[in-house]
PDB file of C-alpha atoms in Angstrom:
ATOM      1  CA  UNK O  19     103.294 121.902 119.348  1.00 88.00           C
ATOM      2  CA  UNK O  20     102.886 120.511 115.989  1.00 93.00           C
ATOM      3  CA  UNK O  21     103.855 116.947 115.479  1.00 95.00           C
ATOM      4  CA  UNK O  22     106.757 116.791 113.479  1.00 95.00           C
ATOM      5  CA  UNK O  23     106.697 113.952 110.491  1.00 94.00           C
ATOM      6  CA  UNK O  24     109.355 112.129 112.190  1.00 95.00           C
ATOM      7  CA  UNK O  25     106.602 111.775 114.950  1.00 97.00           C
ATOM      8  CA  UNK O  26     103.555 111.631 112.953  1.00 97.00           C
ATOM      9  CA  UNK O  27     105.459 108.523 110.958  1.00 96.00           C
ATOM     10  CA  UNK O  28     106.364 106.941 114.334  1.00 96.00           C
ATOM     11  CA  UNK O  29     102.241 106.775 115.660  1.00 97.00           C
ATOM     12  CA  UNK O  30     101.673 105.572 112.355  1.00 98.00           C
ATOM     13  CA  UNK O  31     104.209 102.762 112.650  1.00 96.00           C
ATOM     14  CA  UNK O  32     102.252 101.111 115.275  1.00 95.00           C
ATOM     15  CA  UNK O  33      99.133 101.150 113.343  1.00 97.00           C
ATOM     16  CA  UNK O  34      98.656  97.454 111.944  1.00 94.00           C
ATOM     17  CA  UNK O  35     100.177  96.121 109.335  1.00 93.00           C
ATOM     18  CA  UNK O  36      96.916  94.340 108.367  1.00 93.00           C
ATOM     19  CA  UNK O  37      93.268  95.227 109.202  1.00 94.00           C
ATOM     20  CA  UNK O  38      90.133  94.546 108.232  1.00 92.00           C
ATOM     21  CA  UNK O  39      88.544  98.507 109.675  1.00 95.00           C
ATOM     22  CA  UNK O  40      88.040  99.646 106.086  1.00 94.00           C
ATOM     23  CA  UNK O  41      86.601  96.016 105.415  1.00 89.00           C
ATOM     24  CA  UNK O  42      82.702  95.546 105.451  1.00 78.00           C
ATOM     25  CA  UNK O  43      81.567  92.794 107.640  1.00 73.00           C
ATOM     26  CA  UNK O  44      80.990  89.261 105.126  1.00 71.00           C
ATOM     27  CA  UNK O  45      84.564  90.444 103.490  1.00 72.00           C
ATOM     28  CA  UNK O  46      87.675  88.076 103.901  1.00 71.00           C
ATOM     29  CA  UNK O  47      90.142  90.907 102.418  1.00 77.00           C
ATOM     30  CA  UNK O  48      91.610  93.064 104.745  1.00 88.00           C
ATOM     31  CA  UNK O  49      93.873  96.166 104.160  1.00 95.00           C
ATOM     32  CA  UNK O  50      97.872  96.340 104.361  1.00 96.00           C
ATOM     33  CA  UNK O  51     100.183  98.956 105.198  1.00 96.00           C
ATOM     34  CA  UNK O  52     102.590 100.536 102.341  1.00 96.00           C
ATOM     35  CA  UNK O  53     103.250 103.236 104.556  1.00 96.00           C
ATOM     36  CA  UNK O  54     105.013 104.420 106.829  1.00 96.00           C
ATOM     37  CA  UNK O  55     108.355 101.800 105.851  1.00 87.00           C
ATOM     38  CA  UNK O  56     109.390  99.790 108.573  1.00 80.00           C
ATOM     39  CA  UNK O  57     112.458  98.459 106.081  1.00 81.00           C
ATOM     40  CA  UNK O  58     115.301  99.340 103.566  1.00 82.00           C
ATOM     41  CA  UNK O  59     112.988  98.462 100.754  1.00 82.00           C
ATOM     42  CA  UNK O  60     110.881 101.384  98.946  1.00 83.00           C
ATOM     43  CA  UNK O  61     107.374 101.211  99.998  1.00 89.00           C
ATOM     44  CA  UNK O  62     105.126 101.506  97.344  1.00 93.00           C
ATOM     45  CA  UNK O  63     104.345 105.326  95.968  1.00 91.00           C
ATOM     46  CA  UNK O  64     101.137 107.289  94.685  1.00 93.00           C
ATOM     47  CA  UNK O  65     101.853 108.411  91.104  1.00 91.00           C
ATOM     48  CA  UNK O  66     100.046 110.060  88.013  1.00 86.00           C
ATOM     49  CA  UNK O  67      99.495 107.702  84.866  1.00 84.00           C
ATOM     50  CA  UNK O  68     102.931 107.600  82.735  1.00 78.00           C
ATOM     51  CA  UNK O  69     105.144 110.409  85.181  1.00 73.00           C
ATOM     52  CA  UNK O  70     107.559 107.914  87.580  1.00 64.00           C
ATOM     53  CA  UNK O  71     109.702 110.882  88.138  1.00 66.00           C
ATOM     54  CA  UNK O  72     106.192 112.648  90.291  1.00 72.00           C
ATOM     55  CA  UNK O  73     105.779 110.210  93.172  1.00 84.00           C
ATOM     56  CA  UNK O  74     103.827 110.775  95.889  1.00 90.00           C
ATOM     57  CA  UNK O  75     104.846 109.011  99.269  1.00 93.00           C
ATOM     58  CA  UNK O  76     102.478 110.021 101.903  1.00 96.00           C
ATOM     59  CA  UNK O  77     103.101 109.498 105.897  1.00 97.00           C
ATOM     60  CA  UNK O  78     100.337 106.417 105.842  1.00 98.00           C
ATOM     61  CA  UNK O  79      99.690 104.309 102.993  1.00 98.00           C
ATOM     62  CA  UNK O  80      96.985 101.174 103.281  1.00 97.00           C
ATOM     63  CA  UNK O  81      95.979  99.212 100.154  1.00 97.00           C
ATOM     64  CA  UNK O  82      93.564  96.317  99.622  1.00 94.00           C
ATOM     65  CA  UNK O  83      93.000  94.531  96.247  1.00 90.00           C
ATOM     66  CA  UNK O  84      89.484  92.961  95.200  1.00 69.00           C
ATOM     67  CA  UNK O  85      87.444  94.746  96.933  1.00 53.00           C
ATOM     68  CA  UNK O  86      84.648  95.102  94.761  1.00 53.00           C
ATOM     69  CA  UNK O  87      83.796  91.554  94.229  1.00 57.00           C
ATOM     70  CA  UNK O  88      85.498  89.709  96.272  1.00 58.00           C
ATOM     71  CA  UNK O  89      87.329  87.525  93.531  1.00 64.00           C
ATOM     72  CA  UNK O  90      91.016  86.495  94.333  1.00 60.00           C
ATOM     73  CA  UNK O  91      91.208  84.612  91.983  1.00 68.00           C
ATOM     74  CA  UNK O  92      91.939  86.193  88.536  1.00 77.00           C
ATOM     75  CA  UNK O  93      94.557  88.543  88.709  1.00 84.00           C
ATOM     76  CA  UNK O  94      93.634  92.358  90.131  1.00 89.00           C
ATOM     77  CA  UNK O  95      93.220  95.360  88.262  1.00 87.00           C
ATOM     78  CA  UNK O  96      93.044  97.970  90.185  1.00 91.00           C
ATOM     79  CA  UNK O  97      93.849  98.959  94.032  1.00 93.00           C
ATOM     80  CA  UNK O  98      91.803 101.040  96.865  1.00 93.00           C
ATOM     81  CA  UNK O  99      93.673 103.251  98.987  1.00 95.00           C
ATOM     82  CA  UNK O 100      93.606 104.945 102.393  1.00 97.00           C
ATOM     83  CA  UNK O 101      96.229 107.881 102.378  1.00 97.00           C
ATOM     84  CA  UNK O 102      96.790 109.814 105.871  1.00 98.00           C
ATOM     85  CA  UNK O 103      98.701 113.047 105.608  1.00 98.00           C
ATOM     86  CA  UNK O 104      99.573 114.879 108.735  1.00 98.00           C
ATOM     87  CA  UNK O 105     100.366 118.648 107.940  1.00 97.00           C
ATOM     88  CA  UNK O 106     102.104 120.994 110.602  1.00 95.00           C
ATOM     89  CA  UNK O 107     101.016 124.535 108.977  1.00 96.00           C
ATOM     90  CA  UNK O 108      98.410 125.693 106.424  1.00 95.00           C
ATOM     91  CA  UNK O 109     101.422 126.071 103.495  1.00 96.00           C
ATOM     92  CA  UNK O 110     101.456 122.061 103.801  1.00 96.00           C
ATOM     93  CA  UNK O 111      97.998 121.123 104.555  1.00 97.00           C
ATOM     94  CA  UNK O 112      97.214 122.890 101.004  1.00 96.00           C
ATOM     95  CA  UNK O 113     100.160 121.378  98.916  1.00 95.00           C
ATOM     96  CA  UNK O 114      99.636 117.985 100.415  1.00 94.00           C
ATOM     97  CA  UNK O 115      95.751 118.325  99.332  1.00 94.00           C
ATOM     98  CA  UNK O 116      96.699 119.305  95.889  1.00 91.00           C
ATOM     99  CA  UNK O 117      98.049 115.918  95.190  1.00 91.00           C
ATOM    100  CA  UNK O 118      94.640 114.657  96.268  1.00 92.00           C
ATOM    101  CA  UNK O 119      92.342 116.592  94.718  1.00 86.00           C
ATOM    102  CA  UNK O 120      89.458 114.929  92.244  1.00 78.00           C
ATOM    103  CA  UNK O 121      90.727 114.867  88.463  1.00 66.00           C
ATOM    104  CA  UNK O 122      89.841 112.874  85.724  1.00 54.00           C
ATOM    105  CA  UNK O 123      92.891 110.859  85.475  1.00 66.00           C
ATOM    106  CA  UNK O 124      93.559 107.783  88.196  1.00 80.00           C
ATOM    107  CA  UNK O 125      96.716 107.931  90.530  1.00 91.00           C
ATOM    108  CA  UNK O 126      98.436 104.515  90.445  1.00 93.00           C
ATOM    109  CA  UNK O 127      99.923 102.460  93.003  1.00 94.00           C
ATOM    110  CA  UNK O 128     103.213 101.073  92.004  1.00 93.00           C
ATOM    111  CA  UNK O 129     104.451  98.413  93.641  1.00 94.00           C
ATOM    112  CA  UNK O 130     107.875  96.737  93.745  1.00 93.00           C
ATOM    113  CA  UNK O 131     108.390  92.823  93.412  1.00 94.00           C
ATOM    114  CA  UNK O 132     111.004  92.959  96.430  1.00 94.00           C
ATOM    115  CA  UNK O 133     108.258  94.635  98.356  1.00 95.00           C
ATOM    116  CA  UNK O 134     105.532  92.297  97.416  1.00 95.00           C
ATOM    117  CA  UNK O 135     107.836  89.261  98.552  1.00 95.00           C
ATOM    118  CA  UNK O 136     108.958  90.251 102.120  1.00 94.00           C
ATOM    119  CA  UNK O 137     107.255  89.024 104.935  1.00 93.00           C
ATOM    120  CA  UNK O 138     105.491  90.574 107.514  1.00 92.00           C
ATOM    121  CA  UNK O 139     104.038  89.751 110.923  1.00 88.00           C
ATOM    122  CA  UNK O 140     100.386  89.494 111.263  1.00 82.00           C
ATOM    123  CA  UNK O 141      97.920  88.253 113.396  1.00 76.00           C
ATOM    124  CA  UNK O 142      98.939  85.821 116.151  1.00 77.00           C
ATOM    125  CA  UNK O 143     103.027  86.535 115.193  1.00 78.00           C
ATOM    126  CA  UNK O 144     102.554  84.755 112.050  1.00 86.00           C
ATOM    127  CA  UNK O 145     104.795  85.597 108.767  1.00 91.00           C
ATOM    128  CA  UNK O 146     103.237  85.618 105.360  1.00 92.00           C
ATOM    129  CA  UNK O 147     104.859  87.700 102.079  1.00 95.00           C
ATOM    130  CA  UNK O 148     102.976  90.686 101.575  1.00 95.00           C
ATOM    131  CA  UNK O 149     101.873  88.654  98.114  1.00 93.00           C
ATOM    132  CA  UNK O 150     100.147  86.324  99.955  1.00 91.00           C
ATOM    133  CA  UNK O 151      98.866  89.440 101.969  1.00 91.00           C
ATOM    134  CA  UNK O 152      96.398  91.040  98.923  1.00 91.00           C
ATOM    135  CA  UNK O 153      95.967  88.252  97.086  1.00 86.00           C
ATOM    136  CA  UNK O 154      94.900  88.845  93.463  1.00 86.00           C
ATOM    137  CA  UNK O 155      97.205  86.741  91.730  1.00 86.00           C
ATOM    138  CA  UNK O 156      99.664  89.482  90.935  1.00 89.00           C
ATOM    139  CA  UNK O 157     102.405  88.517  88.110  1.00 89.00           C
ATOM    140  CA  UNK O 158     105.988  87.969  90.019  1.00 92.00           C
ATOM    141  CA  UNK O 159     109.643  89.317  88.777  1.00 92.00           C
ATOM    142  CA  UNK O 160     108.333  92.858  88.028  1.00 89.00           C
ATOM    143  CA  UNK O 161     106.864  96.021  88.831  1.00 88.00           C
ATOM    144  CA  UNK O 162     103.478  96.340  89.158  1.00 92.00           C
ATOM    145  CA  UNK O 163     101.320  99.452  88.625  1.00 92.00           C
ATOM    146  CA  UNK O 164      97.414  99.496  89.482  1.00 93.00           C
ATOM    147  CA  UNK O 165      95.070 102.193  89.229  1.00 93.00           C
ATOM    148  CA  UNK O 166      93.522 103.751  91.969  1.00 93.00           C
ATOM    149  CA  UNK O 167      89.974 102.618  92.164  1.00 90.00           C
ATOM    150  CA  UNK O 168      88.625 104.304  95.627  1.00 91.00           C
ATOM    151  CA  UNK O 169      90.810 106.733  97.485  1.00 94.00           C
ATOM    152  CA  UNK O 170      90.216 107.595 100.665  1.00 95.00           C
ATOM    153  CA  UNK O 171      92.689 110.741 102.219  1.00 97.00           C
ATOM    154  CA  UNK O 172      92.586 111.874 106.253  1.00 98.00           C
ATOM    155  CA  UNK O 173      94.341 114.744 106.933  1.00 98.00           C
ATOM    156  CA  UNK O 174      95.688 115.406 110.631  1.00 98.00           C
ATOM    157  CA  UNK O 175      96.203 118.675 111.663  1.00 98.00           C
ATOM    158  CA  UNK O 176      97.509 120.417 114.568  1.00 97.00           C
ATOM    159  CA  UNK O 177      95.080 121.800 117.593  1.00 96.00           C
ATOM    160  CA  UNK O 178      97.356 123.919 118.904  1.00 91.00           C
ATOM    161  CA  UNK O 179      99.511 125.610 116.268  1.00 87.00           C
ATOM    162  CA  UNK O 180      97.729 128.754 116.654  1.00 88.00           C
ATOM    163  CA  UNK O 181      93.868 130.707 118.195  1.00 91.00           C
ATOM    164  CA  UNK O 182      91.701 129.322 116.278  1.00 94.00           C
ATOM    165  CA  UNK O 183      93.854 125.918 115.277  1.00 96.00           C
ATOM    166  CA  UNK O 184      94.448 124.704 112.015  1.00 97.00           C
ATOM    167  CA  UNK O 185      91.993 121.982 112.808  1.00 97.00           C
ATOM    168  CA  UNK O 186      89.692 124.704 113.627  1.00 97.00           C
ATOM    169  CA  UNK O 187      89.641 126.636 110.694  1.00 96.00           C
ATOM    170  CA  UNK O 188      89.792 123.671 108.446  1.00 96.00           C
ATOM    171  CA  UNK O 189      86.847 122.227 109.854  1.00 96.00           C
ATOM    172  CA  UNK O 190      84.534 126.045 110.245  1.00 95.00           C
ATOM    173  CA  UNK O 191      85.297 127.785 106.679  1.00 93.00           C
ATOM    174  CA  UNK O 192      86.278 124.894 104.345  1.00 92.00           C
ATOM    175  CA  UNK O 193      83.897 122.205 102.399  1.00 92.00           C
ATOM    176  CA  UNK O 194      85.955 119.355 101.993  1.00 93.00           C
ATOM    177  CA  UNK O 195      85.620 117.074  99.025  1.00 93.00           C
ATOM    178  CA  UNK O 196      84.081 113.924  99.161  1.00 91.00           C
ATOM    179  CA  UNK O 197      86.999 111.464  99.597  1.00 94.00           C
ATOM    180  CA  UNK O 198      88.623 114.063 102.432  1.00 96.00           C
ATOM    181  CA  UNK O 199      88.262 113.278 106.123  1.00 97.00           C
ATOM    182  CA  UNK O 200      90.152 116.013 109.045  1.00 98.00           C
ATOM    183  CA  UNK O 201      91.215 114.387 112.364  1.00 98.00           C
ATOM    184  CA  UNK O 202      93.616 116.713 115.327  1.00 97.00           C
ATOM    185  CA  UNK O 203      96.986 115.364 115.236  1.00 97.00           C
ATOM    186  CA  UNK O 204      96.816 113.547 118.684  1.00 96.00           C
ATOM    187  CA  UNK O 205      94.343 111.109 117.365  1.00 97.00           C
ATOM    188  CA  UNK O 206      97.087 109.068 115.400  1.00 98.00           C
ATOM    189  CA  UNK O 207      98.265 107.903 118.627  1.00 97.00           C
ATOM    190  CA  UNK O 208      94.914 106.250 119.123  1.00 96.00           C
ATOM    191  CA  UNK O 209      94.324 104.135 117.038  1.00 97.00           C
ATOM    192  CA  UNK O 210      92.730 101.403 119.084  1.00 96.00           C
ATOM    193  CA  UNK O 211      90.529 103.956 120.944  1.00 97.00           C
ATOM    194  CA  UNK O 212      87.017 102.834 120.372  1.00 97.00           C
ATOM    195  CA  UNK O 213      85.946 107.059 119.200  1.00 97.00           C
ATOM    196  CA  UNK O 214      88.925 106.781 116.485  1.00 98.00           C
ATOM    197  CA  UNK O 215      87.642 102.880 115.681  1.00 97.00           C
ATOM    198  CA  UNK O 216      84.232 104.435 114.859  1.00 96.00           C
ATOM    199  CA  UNK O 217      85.750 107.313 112.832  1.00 97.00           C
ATOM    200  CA  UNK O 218      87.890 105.125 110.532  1.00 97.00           C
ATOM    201  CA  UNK O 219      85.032 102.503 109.711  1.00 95.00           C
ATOM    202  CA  UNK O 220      83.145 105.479 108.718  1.00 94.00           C
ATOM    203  CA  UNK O 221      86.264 105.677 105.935  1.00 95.00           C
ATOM    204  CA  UNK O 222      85.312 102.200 104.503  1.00 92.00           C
ATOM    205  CA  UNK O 223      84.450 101.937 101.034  1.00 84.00           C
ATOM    206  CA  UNK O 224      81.036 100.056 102.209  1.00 78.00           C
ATOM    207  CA  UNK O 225      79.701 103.003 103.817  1.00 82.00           C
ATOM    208  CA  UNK O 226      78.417 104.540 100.381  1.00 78.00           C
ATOM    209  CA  UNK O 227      75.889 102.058  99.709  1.00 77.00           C
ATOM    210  CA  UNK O 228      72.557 101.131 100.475  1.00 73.00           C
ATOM    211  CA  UNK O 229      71.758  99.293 103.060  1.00 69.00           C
TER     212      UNK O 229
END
């Protein structure tokens, strides 16, 4: 059957809270989880320039800062995102890809400041606020908003739903865009499984450049 998003959200859950998979080699910055919640306090959202009230808040959220050159140490300006949607039926898997899809105008990340100051465990059991977390000096005692600069979005879909699967039919009569990546459902439950290890990394933002 289908994982439901109750059980989708819980595999996700035991993803990391940090890691470094979407991080090329030489980079100190690694990637933290906004999503799934794992507290009272709003995780941050997905939304379109200027329209709060049209918030996307999608089953896995992880978001790095700085990326591009490495600098932590002017404020950031923008945010790079890895979005994981798991859809039970077609209905979904095409409304949830709508929000998604290439346009000319940037999603935003909007972040709380009661978010940004809770701490989290990391490696080794430490505790650091998720502000120490991404770095890039971001202003305290307000919401924050950052544009989108590199989006990443993996769907996972359902192998047996139906003859062919949803998987199945995804992956023989669609083209997927660019930033789009299609995993089976089961997989989320594996992340540390050295075939999904090799799959994400080939997510990274690193992968689309030369050498």
């Amino acid at each position: 059957m289908p994982l439901s998003d109750a059980e989708a959200k819980k595999y996700l859950s035991c993803w990391p809270q940090h890691t470094r998979v979407w991080s090329r080699q030489k980079e100190s910055i690694g990637w933290l989880r906004a999503q799934p919640k794992t507290e009272r306090t709003a995780g941050p959202r997905l939304e379109l320039p200027g329209a709060g009230a049209f918030r996307t808040q999608p089953d896995g959220l992880w978001v790095s800062l700085g990326i591009a050159g490495g600098d932590t140490t002017t404020q950031a300006t923008f945010v790079d995102a890895t979005v994981i949607e798991s859809c039970r039926t077609q209905q979904n898997f095409s409304d949830k890809r709508s929000r998604y899809a290439a346009r000319t105008t940037s999603l935003v990340v909007s972040f709380s400041d009661t978010w940004l100051n809770a701490q989290v465990t990391v490696q080794r059991g430490a505790r650091r606020s998720r502000r120490d977390i991404l770095r890039g000096n971001l202003p305290e005692g307000e919401p924050i908003s950052l544009p989108v600069r590199h989006l990443r979005v993996l769907y996972a879909l359902p192998t047996d739903d139906a003859s062919p699967s949803l998987f199945d039919r995804v992956c023989s009569s669609m083209v997927l865009e660019a930033h789009e990546y299609v995993c089976p459902q089961r997989t989320l439950a594996s992340y540390t499984g050295q075939p999904m290890q090799r799959f994400l990394k080939r997510m990274a933002p690193g992968l689309q450049r030369y050498p």
